């Protein structure tokens, strides 16, 4: 018999130095390698949280207890988290649901979703308790059909907008605090980036988007300035500078920063068609909820909240819903202190009528 040769040892992985940073604390996202590895550095992650900050690569879930209560999660057999993100809400839903409870979690982000899926699987949440699909929640009905839940679910939850992981990573182009490509797509493999959209959009449409999506008071003059720089606005800092330079000179610096923030928000909403997909999800609710089922939305600005409120009121008038929240739920002062990103959040809920 021929002697079997020893298998070659696998090649050593090439040693890569971690990024160096100036000073005592990392400032750039990619330098925060300790925060990005919470299993190895749990004390550091706790320390960052105790300072009211979100550790890099994480998202702190908002109004979790409120969501668990209004969705009656502890009695739910089937639920949907339309916006998985870091999975903070999903994890708490799974822990609160009965042992036979099953959750379907959706997200459009192809970069973040595999990380969250791996994190939740490592915690023991495997199929069928947790199904994860990369899809837009605008396709909720067909997705339920695909997983065999055409007869509906007990709750639907959506925590709208972008996650901290998306905002904090400058390569995604959502932040004007660091330079990065002006992208802003939650799914960067589809549609136009913010830079491409700016390049092909005329002044009138720019102004309309800044007004409709974020009530920007200086919309016209910003639109005029950005249209003049068509083709040159390719990074987040270039855009932020162009907006500042377009504003009336007497404006306070804080007011100018609010305009920059509103322009970034308006572009993000446009590039991701956030209102279009939200309307599509709202239209499907009466069909996807079982009688007595609950729905709750976490919204972060008036454009979102108005749409949810109106859809719930229309649903009540049509007899699809038989109860709505009287008042929105807001984060407590303690939650806002611990997580300043929670400050603008509003939680609205509705209950599907018992008869269809
Ligand atoms: C605010 S975060 C959710 C955070 C999550 N609740 C948690 O506890 O980590 C919003 C997430 O929803 C995703 N998202 C936004 N719009 C979406 C859509 N139309 N369809 C599916 N996912 C969407 C984003 O990619 C992001 O990951």
CSV table of C-alpha atoms and ligand atoms in Angstrom, one decimal:
chain,number,residue,atom,x,y,z
A,1,UNK,CA,0.0,0.0,0.0
A,2,UNK,CA,1.3,3.4,-0.9
A,3,UNK,CA,2.1,5.6,2.1
A,4,UNK,CA,-0.3,8.5,2.3
A,5,UNK,CA,1.6,11.8,2.4
A,6,UNK,CA,0.9,14.1,5.3
A,7,UNK,CA,-1.6,16.8,4.3
A,8,UNK,CA,-0.1,20.2,3.7
A,9,UNK,CA,-0.8,22.5,6.7
A,10,UNK,CA,-3.1,25.3,5.8
A,11,UNK,CA,-1.2,28.5,4.9
A,12,UNK,CA,-0.8,30.9,7.8
A,13,UNK,CA,-3.3,33.8,7.3
A,14,UNK,CA,-1.4,36.9,6.3
A,15,UNK,CA,-0.8,39.0,9.4
A,16,UNK,CA,-2.6,42.3,9.1
A,17,UNK,CA,-1.8,45.2,11.4
A,18,UNK,CA,-4.9,46.7,12.9
A,19,UNK,CA,-5.4,50.3,11.8
A,20,UNK,CA,-3.3,52.8,14.0
A,21,UNK,CA,-4.9,55.9,15.3
A,22,UNK,CA,-3.6,59.2,16.5
A,23,UNK,CA,-4.0,60.2,20.2
A,24,UNK,CA,-5.4,58.0,23.0
A,25,UNK,CA,-8.9,57.1,21.6
A,26,UNK,CA,-9.9,55.9,18.2
A,27,UNK,CA,-12.1,58.4,16.3
A,28,UNK,CA,-12.7,56.7,13.0
A,29,UNK,CA,-15.2,53.8,12.7
A,30,UNK,CA,-12.7,51.3,11.3
A,31,UNK,CA,-10.2,52.0,14.1
A,32,UNK,CA,-12.7,51.0,16.8
A,33,UNK,CA,-11.7,47.4,16.5
A,34,UNK,CA,-12.3,46.7,20.2
A,35,UNK,CA,-15.9,48.0,20.1
A,36,UNK,CA,-16.4,46.0,16.9
A,37,UNK,CA,-15.4,42.8,18.8
A,38,UNK,CA,-17.9,42.9,21.8
A,39,UNK,CA,-17.3,39.2,22.7
A,40,UNK,CA,-13.6,39.9,23.4
A,41,UNK,CA,-14.0,43.4,24.9
A,42,UNK,CA,-17.3,43.4,26.8
A,43,UNK,CA,-16.1,45.9,29.5
A,44,UNK,CA,-15.2,48.5,26.8
A,45,UNK,CA,-18.6,48.1,25.1
A,46,UNK,CA,-20.3,48.6,28.5
A,47,UNK,CA,-18.1,51.7,29.1
A,48,UNK,CA,-19.1,53.2,25.8
A,49,UNK,CA,-22.8,52.6,26.6
A,50,UNK,CA,-22.4,54.1,30.0
A,51,UNK,CA,-21.3,57.4,28.3
A,52,UNK,CA,-24.6,57.5,26.4
A,53,UNK,CA,-23.0,56.3,23.1
A,54,UNK,CA,-23.7,53.5,20.8
A,55,UNK,CA,-20.7,51.1,20.4
A,56,UNK,CA,-19.4,50.9,16.9
A,57,UNK,CA,-21.1,48.1,14.9
A,58,UNK,CA,-24.1,47.9,17.2
A,59,UNK,CA,-27.6,49.4,17.5
A,60,UNK,CA,-29.4,49.9,20.8
A,61,UNK,CA,-33.1,48.9,20.5
A,62,UNK,CA,-35.6,51.6,21.4
A,63,UNK,CA,-38.8,51.3,23.4
A,64,UNK,CA,-38.5,47.6,23.7
A,65,UNK,CA,-40.7,47.0,26.7
A,66,UNK,CA,-43.4,49.3,25.1
A,67,UNK,CA,-43.2,47.3,21.9
A,68,UNK,CA,-43.5,43.9,23.7
A,69,UNK,CA,-46.5,45.1,25.6
A,70,UNK,CA,-48.5,46.7,22.8
A,71,UNK,CA,-47.8,43.8,20.4
A,72,UNK,CA,-48.9,41.3,23.2
A,73,UNK,CA,-45.8,39.3,22.2
A,74,UNK,CA,-46.0,36.9,25.1
A,75,UNK,CA,-49.2,35.4,23.5
A,76,UNK,CA,-48.0,35.5,19.9
A,77,UNK,CA,-47.4,32.3,17.9
A,78,UNK,CA,-46.2,34.1,14.7
A,79,UNK,CA,-44.7,37.5,14.4
A,80,UNK,CA,-42.8,39.6,11.9
A,81,UNK,CA,-40.0,42.1,12.6
A,82,UNK,CA,-39.9,44.0,9.3
A,83,UNK,CA,-36.6,45.8,10.2
A,84,UNK,CA,-34.1,43.3,11.7
A,85,UNK,CA,-31.1,45.7,12.0
A,86,UNK,CA,-28.8,44.5,14.8
A,87,UNK,CA,-31.6,42.2,16.0
A,88,UNK,CA,-32.2,43.9,19.4
A,89,UNK,CA,-36.0,43.9,19.1
A,90,UNK,CA,-36.0,40.5,17.4
A,91,UNK,CA,-34.0,38.9,20.2
A,92,UNK,CA,-36.4,40.3,22.8
A,93,UNK,CA,-39.4,39.2,20.8
A,94,UNK,CA,-38.0,35.7,20.6
A,95,UNK,CA,-37.3,35.5,24.3
A,96,UNK,CA,-40.8,36.8,25.2
A,97,UNK,CA,-42.8,34.6,22.7
A,98,UNK,CA,-44.0,31.2,23.9
A,99,UNK,CA,-41.6,28.3,23.2
A,100,UNK,CA,-43.5,27.4,20.1
A,101,UNK,CA,-43.5,31.0,18.8
A,102,UNK,CA,-41.9,31.8,15.4
A,103,UNK,CA,-40.5,35.0,14.1
A,104,UNK,CA,-39.9,36.1,10.6
A,105,UNK,CA,-37.3,38.9,10.4
A,106,UNK,CA,-36.7,41.0,7.3
A,107,UNK,CA,-34.0,43.5,6.2
A,108,UNK,CA,-32.9,44.9,2.9
A,109,UNK,CA,-29.3,45.4,3.9
A,110,UNK,CA,-27.1,42.8,2.3
A,111,UNK,CA,-24.0,43.9,4.3
A,112,UNK,CA,-25.4,43.9,7.8
A,113,UNK,CA,-28.0,41.2,7.6
A,114,UNK,CA,-25.5,38.2,7.5
A,115,UNK,CA,-23.8,39.6,10.6
A,116,UNK,CA,-27.0,39.9,12.6
A,117,UNK,CA,-28.2,36.5,11.4
A,118,UNK,CA,-24.9,34.9,12.6
A,119,UNK,CA,-25.2,36.7,15.9
A,120,UNK,CA,-28.8,35.4,16.5
A,121,UNK,CA,-28.0,31.9,15.3
A,122,UNK,CA,-25.0,31.8,17.8
A,123,UNK,CA,-27.5,32.7,20.5
A,124,UNK,CA,-29.5,29.5,19.6
A,125,UNK,CA,-32.3,31.1,17.5
A,126,UNK,CA,-32.5,28.7,14.5
A,127,UNK,CA,-35.2,27.9,12.0
A,128,UNK,CA,-38.2,27.5,12.4
A,129,UNK,CA,-38.1,29.8,15.5
A,130,UNK,CA,-36.3,32.5,13.6
A,131,UNK,CA,-36.5,32.8,9.8
A,132,UNK,CA,-34.5,35.6,8.2
A,133,UNK,CA,-35.1,37.0,4.8
A,134,UNK,CA,-33.3,39.7,2.9
A,135,UNK,CA,-36.2,41.5,1.4
A,136,UNK,CA,-37.9,44.9,1.4
A,137,UNK,CA,-40.9,45.0,3.8
A,138,UNK,CA,-42.9,46.4,0.8
A,139,UNK,CA,-43.0,42.7,-0.2
A,140,UNK,CA,-44.4,41.5,3.1
A,141,UNK,CA,-47.4,39.7,1.6
A,142,UNK,CA,-45.5,37.7,-0.9
A,143,UNK,CA,-42.8,36.9,1.7
A,144,UNK,CA,-45.5,35.5,4.1
A,145,UNK,CA,-46.8,33.4,1.2
A,146,UNK,CA,-43.4,32.1,0.5
A,147,UNK,CA,-42.8,30.9,4.1
A,148,UNK,CA,-46.3,29.4,4.2
A,149,UNK,CA,-47.9,32.0,6.4
A,150,UNK,CA,-50.6,33.2,4.0
A,151,UNK,CA,-53.2,33.0,6.7
A,152,UNK,CA,-51.6,35.8,8.6
A,153,UNK,CA,-49.5,36.6,11.7
A,154,UNK,CA,-50.2,37.8,15.3
A,155,UNK,CA,-48.0,40.8,15.1
A,156,UNK,CA,-46.0,43.0,12.7
A,157,UNK,CA,-43.3,45.4,13.9
A,158,UNK,CA,-41.3,48.0,12.0
A,159,UNK,CA,-38.6,50.3,13.5
A,160,UNK,CA,-38.2,52.7,10.6
A,161,UNK,CA,-35.1,54.3,9.1
A,162,UNK,CA,-31.5,53.4,9.3
A,163,UNK,CA,-29.5,51.5,12.0
A,164,UNK,CA,-26.6,52.9,14.0
A,165,UNK,CA,-24.3,50.5,12.2
A,166,UNK,CA,-25.4,52.0,8.9
A,167,UNK,CA,-25.1,55.6,10.1
A,168,UNK,CA,-21.8,55.2,11.9
A,169,UNK,CA,-20.0,53.4,9.0
A,170,UNK,CA,-18.6,56.2,6.7
A,171,UNK,CA,-18.4,53.9,3.8
A,172,UNK,CA,-22.2,53.8,3.6
A,173,UNK,CA,-22.4,57.5,3.1
A,174,UNK,CA,-25.2,58.3,5.6
A,175,UNK,CA,-23.2,60.6,7.9
A,176,UNK,CA,-21.7,64.0,7.4
A,177,UNK,CA,-19.5,63.7,10.4
A,178,UNK,CA,-16.9,61.7,8.4
A,179,UNK,CA,-16.0,61.7,4.8
A,180,UNK,CA,-17.2,58.9,2.6
A,181,UNK,CA,-18.7,58.1,-0.7
A,182,UNK,CA,-22.2,59.7,-1.1
A,183,UNK,CA,-24.1,56.5,-1.3
A,184,UNK,CA,-26.9,56.3,1.4
A,185,UNK,CA,-28.5,53.1,0.0
A,186,UNK,CA,-29.6,50.5,2.6
A,187,UNK,CA,-29.2,48.0,-0.2
A,188,UNK,CA,-26.1,49.3,-2.2
A,189,UNK,CA,-26.6,46.8,-4.9
A,190,UNK,CA,-29.9,48.4,-6.2
A,191,UNK,CA,-31.0,51.7,-7.5
A,192,UNK,CA,-29.0,55.0,-7.6
A,193,UNK,CA,-26.6,56.2,-5.0
A,194,UNK,CA,-27.3,59.7,-3.6
A,195,UNK,CA,-24.4,61.1,-5.7
A,196,UNK,CA,-25.9,59.6,-8.9
A,197,UNK,CA,-29.4,60.9,-8.0
A,198,UNK,CA,-28.0,64.4,-7.4
A,199,UNK,CA,-26.3,64.2,-10.8
A,200,UNK,CA,-29.5,63.5,-12.7
A,201,UNK,CA,-32.0,65.6,-10.8
A,202,UNK,CA,-33.0,69.2,-11.7
A,203,UNK,CA,-33.2,72.1,-9.4
A,204,UNK,CA,-37.1,72.1,-9.1
A,205,UNK,CA,-37.2,68.5,-8.1
A,206,UNK,CA,-34.3,68.9,-5.6
A,207,UNK,CA,-36.2,71.7,-3.9
A,208,UNK,CA,-39.5,69.7,-3.9
A,209,UNK,CA,-37.7,66.7,-2.2
A,210,UNK,CA,-36.1,68.9,0.5
A,211,UNK,CA,-39.5,70.4,1.3
A,212,UNK,CA,-41.6,67.2,1.0
A,213,UNK,CA,-39.2,64.9,2.8
A,214,UNK,CA,-37.8,67.1,5.5
A,215,UNK,CA,-39.6,70.6,5.6
A,216,UNK,CA,-36.3,72.3,4.8
A,217,UNK,CA,-37.0,76.1,5.1
A,218,UNK,CA,-34.0,77.0,2.8
A,219,UNK,CA,-34.9,74.4,0.2
A,220,UNK,CA,-34.9,76.6,-2.9
A,221,UNK,CA,-31.5,78.3,-2.3
A,222,UNK,CA,-29.9,74.9,-1.4
A,223,UNK,CA,-31.4,73.3,-4.5
A,224,UNK,CA,-30.0,76.2,-6.7
A,225,UNK,CA,-26.5,75.8,-5.2
A,226,UNK,CA,-26.5,72.0,-5.5
A,227,UNK,CA,-27.8,72.1,-9.1
A,228,UNK,CA,-24.9,74.4,-10.0
A,229,UNK,CA,-22.4,71.9,-8.6
A,230,UNK,CA,-24.0,69.0,-10.5
A,231,UNK,CA,-21.5,66.2,-11.0
A,232,UNK,CA,-19.1,67.5,-8.3
A,233,UNK,CA,-20.9,66.2,-5.2
A,234,UNK,CA,-19.5,62.8,-4.7
A,235,UNK,CA,-18.6,62.6,-1.0
A,236,UNK,CA,-20.5,63.3,2.2
A,237,UNK,CA,-18.3,66.2,3.3
A,238,UNK,CA,-18.4,67.9,-0.1
A,239,UNK,CA,-22.2,67.8,0.0
A,240,UNK,CA,-22.3,69.1,3.6
A,241,UNK,CA,-19.9,72.0,2.7
A,242,UNK,CA,-22.0,72.8,-0.4
A,243,UNK,CA,-25.2,73.0,1.7
A,244,UNK,CA,-23.5,75.2,4.4
A,245,UNK,CA,-22.1,77.5,1.7
A,246,UNK,CA,-25.6,77.9,0.1
A,247,UNK,CA,-27.3,79.1,3.4
A,248,UNK,CA,-27.9,82.8,4.3
A,249,UNK,CA,-24.7,84.2,5.8
A,250,UNK,CA,-26.4,85.4,9.1
A,251,UNK,CA,-27.6,81.9,10.0
A,252,UNK,CA,-26.4,80.6,13.4
A,253,UNK,CA,-24.0,77.6,13.0
A,254,UNK,CA,-26.5,75.3,14.8
A,255,UNK,CA,-29.3,76.3,12.5
A,256,UNK,CA,-27.0,75.6,9.5
A,257,UNK,CA,-26.2,72.2,10.9
A,258,UNK,CA,-29.9,71.4,11.1
A,259,UNK,CA,-30.3,72.3,7.4
A,260,UNK,CA,-27.4,69.9,6.6
A,261,UNK,CA,-29.1,67.2,8.6
A,262,UNK,CA,-32.4,67.8,6.9
A,263,UNK,CA,-30.9,67.7,3.4
A,264,UNK,CA,-29.1,64.4,4.3
A,265,UNK,CA,-32.4,63.0,5.7
A,266,UNK,CA,-34.3,64.1,2.5
A,267,UNK,CA,-31.8,62.4,0.2
A,268,UNK,CA,-31.8,59.2,2.2
A,269,UNK,CA,-35.6,59.1,2.1
A,270,UNK,CA,-35.6,59.7,-1.7
A,271,UNK,CA,-32.8,57.3,-2.5
A,272,UNK,CA,-34.4,54.4,-0.6
A,273,UNK,CA,-38.0,55.4,-1.6
A,274,UNK,CA,-38.8,55.2,2.1
A,275,UNK,CA,-42.2,56.8,1.9
A,276,UNK,CA,-43.2,54.6,-1.1
A,277,UNK,CA,-42.3,51.3,0.7
A,278,UNK,CA,-43.8,52.5,4.0
A,279,UNK,CA,-47.1,53.2,2.2
A,280,UNK,CA,-46.9,49.8,0.5
A,281,UNK,CA,-46.5,48.1,3.9
A,282,UNK,CA,-49.3,50.0,5.5
A,283,UNK,CA,-51.7,49.0,2.7
A,284,UNK,CA,-51.0,45.3,3.3
A,285,UNK,CA,-51.6,45.3,7.1
A,286,UNK,CA,-55.3,44.4,7.1
A,287,UNK,CA,-54.5,41.3,4.9
A,288,UNK,CA,-51.5,40.1,6.8
A,289,UNK,CA,-52.7,40.4,10.4
A,290,UNK,CA,-54.9,37.7,11.9
A,291,UNK,CA,-58.1,38.8,13.6
A,292,UNK,CA,-57.0,40.4,16.9
A,293,UNK,CA,-53.4,40.8,15.6
A,294,UNK,CA,-51.3,43.8,16.5
A,295,UNK,CA,-49.1,46.2,14.6
A,296,UNK,CA,-46.6,48.7,15.9
A,297,UNK,CA,-44.3,51.3,14.2
A,298,UNK,CA,-41.4,53.1,15.6
A,299,UNK,CA,-41.1,56.4,13.7
A,300,UNK,CA,-38.4,59.1,13.9
A,301,UNK,CA,-39.8,62.1,12.0
A,302,UNK,CA,-43.1,63.7,11.2
A,303,UNK,CA,-43.2,62.4,7.6
A,304,UNK,CA,-43.2,58.8,8.8
A,305,UNK,CA,-45.4,59.4,11.8
A,306,UNK,CA,-48.1,61.2,9.7
A,307,UNK,CA,-48.3,58.3,7.3
A,308,UNK,CA,-48.7,55.7,10.0
A,309,UNK,CA,-51.2,57.7,11.9
A,310,UNK,CA,-53.4,58.4,8.8
A,311,UNK,CA,-53.2,54.8,7.7
A,312,UNK,CA,-54.3,53.6,11.1
A,313,UNK,CA,-57.2,56.1,11.2
A,314,UNK,CA,-58.3,55.0,7.7
A,315,UNK,CA,-58.1,51.4,8.9
A,316,UNK,CA,-60.3,52.1,11.9
A,317,UNK,CA,-62.9,54.0,9.8
A,318,UNK,CA,-63.0,51.0,7.4
A,319,UNK,CA,-63.4,48.5,10.2
A,320,UNK,CA,-60.0,46.8,9.6
A,321,UNK,CA,-58.8,47.9,13.0
A,322,UNK,CA,-60.9,48.1,16.2
A,323,UNK,CA,-58.4,49.8,18.5
A,324,UNK,CA,-55.6,52.4,18.1
A,325,UNK,CA,-53.3,54.0,20.6
A,326,UNK,CA,-54.7,57.2,22.0
A,327,UNK,CA,-51.3,58.7,22.5
A,328,UNK,CA,-48.0,57.7,21.0
A,329,UNK,CA,-45.4,56.1,23.4
A,330,UNK,CA,-42.2,58.1,23.8
A,331,UNK,CA,-38.9,57.0,25.4
A,332,UNK,CA,-38.5,57.9,29.1
A,333,UNK,CA,-36.0,60.5,30.1
A,334,UNK,CA,-33.8,57.7,31.4
A,335,UNK,CA,-33.9,56.0,28.0
A,336,UNK,CA,-33.1,59.3,26.2
A,337,UNK,CA,-30.2,59.9,28.5
A,338,UNK,CA,-28.8,56.4,28.0
A,339,UNK,CA,-29.4,56.5,24.3
A,340,UNK,CA,-29.7,60.0,22.8
A,341,UNK,CA,-30.6,58.4,19.4
A,342,UNK,CA,-33.9,57.4,21.0
A,343,UNK,CA,-35.0,61.0,21.6
A,344,UNK,CA,-37.2,61.6,18.5
A,345,UNK,CA,-38.8,58.1,18.6
A,346,UNK,CA,-42.6,57.6,18.7
A,347,UNK,CA,-44.3,54.2,19.0
A,348,UNK,CA,-47.8,53.9,17.4
A,349,UNK,CA,-49.9,50.7,17.5
A,350,UNK,CA,-53.2,49.4,16.1
A,351,UNK,CA,-55.2,46.2,16.6
A,352,UNK,CA,-56.8,44.2,13.8
A,353,UNK,CA,-60.5,43.8,14.2
A,354,UNK,CA,-61.7,40.4,15.4
A,355,UNK,CA,-63.9,39.9,12.4
A,356,UNK,CA,-62.5,40.2,8.9
B,1,LIG,C1,-33.7,51.3,12.9
B,1,LIG,S1,-33.0,49.9,12.2
B,1,LIG,C2,-33.7,48.6,13.1
B,1,LIG,C3,-33.0,48.3,14.3
B,1,LIG,C4,-33.6,47.0,15.0
B,1,LIG,N1,-34.9,47.2,15.5
B,1,LIG,C5,-32.6,46.6,16.1
B,1,LIG,O1,-33.1,46.4,17.3
B,1,LIG,O2,-31.4,46.4,15.9
B,1,LIG,C6,-33.8,49.8,10.7
B,1,LIG,C7,-33.4,48.6,9.8
B,1,LIG,O3,-34.4,48.4,8.9
B,1,LIG,C8,-33.8,48.2,7.6
B,1,LIG,N2,-34.8,48.7,6.7
B,1,LIG,C9,-35.2,50.0,6.4
B,1,LIG,N3,-36.1,50.0,5.5
B,1,LIG,C10,-36.4,48.8,5.1
B,1,LIG,C11,-37.3,48.2,4.2
B,1,LIG,N4,-38.1,48.9,3.4
B,1,LIG,N5,-37.4,46.8,4.1
B,1,LIG,C12,-36.6,46.0,4.9
B,1,LIG,N6,-35.7,46.6,5.8
B,1,LIG,C13,-35.6,47.9,5.9
B,1,LIG,C14,-32.5,48.9,7.6
B,1,LIG,O4,-31.6,48.4,6.7
B,1,LIG,C15,-32.1,48.8,9.1
B,1,LIG,O5,-31.3,47.7,9.2
